[in-house]
Amino acid sequence: MTLTVVGAVVFGGLAAARGGDPALPAYLLVGAIGLVLALVDLACLRLPDPLVALAAGCGALGLLVAALVTGAAGGLLAALAGAALSFAGYALLAVLPGSRLGFGDVKLAAALGLPLGWLGWSALGLGLVLPHLLNGVVVLALLATRRVRRDTALPFGPAILAGAWLAVLLA
């Protein structure tokens, strides 16, 4: 039941925000794979490479089709730049001493940087910042309710996905 509601909110939000956009199928495909990735990360603190690659491939293919339909080749360059910038920023965060960010998170950020880059720099910026704000609120609530300790490992993939989703809605 909960997954059905979350899926309806994710797909309904994307359809409402990007309704006439030829890139909508790309967003819906990435959203569907993102739901699976979030469940996997919540269950076992892992973002499987094949699923992340599938999300990136579906996003890239959907954006390529949208670029062909609209003639917006510049959007593809912006999407690739968004993926590269997301990868570089998250890779830097992952190698910082004491970082709990895994390279699955880095690869997911790059995969989501494609559709965010397609929407523009403000969407990409939001998609890079919102996950940290969302995760901070969740962690503070979990710490306040004593459900976790400071050294408890928590998944970050769901926050990355939620932040990207919100950035698409706000773009």
mmCIF file of N, CA and C in Angstrom, residues 89-91 93-95 99-103 105-106 132 156 160:
data_model
loop_
_atom_site.group_PDB
_atom_site.id
_atom_site.type_symbol
_atom_site.label_atom_id
_atom_site.label_comp_id
_atom_site.label_asym_id
_atom_site.label_seq_id
_atom_site.Cartn_x
_atom_site.Cartn_y
_atom_site.Cartn_z
ATOM 1 N N GLY A 89 31.181 16.520 -8.042
ATOM 2 C CA GLY A 89 30.863 17.049 -6.714
ATOM 3 C C GLY A 89 30.669 15.956 -5.681
ATOM 4 N N TYR A 90 29.929 14.920 -6.033
ATOM 5 C CA TYR A 90 29.689 13.828 -5.094
ATOM 6 C C TYR A 90 30.938 12.984 -4.886
ATOM 7 N N ALA A 91 31.769 12.826 -5.922
ATOM 8 C CA ALA A 91 33.022 12.089 -5.754
ATOM 9 C C ALA A 91 33.930 12.819 -4.779
ATOM 10 N N LEU A 93 32.944 14.787 -2.345
ATOM 11 C CA LEU A 93 32.377 14.578 -1.010
ATOM 12 C C LEU A 93 32.667 13.171 -0.483
ATOM 13 N N ALA A 94 32.657 12.176 -1.380
ATOM 14 C CA ALA A 94 32.857 10.781 -0.965
ATOM 15 C C ALA A 94 34.271 10.516 -0.477
ATOM 16 N N VAL A 95 35.253 11.245 -0.995
ATOM 17 C CA VAL A 95 36.640 10.985 -0.598
ATOM 18 C C VAL A 95 37.098 11.853 0.572
ATOM 19 N N SER A 99 33.787 10.828 5.513
ATOM 20 C CA SER A 99 32.572 10.820 4.707
ATOM 21 C C SER A 99 31.892 9.467 4.772
ATOM 22 N N ARG A 100 30.581 9.486 4.807
ATOM 23 C CA ARG A 100 29.800 8.249 4.782
ATOM 24 C C ARG A 100 29.107 8.061 3.443
ATOM 25 N N LEU A 101 29.474 8.881 2.498
ATOM 26 C CA LEU A 101 28.898 8.805 1.168
ATOM 27 C C LEU A 101 29.600 7.689 0.406
ATOM 28 N N GLY A 102 28.820 6.790 -0.163
ATOM 29 C CA GLY A 102 29.393 5.690 -0.926
ATOM 30 C C GLY A 102 29.443 6.010 -2.403
ATOM 31 N N PHE A 103 30.179 5.205 -3.167
ATOM 32 C CA PHE A 103 30.278 5.469 -4.596
ATOM 33 C C PHE A 103 29.023 5.072 -5.347
ATOM 34 N N ASP A 105 26.196 6.168 -4.252
ATOM 35 C CA ASP A 105 25.570 7.492 -4.180
ATOM 36 C C ASP A 105 26.151 8.419 -5.249
ATOM 37 N N VAL A 106 27.463 8.330 -5.443
ATOM 38 C CA VAL A 106 28.134 9.165 -6.447
ATOM 39 C C VAL A 106 27.589 8.838 -7.838
ATOM 40 N N HIS A 132 20.875 16.888 0.718
ATOM 41 C CA HIS A 132 21.575 17.093 1.986
ATOM 42 C C HIS A 132 20.663 17.738 3.028
ATOM 43 N N PHE A 156 21.627 7.014 1.870
ATOM 44 C CA PHE A 156 21.520 8.371 1.354
ATOM 45 C C PHE A 156 20.821 8.401 -0.005
ATOM 46 N N ILE A 160 18.821 11.438 -2.166
ATOM 47 C CA ILE A 160 19.266 11.908 -3.483
ATOM 48 C C ILE A 160 18.089 11.868 -4.457
#
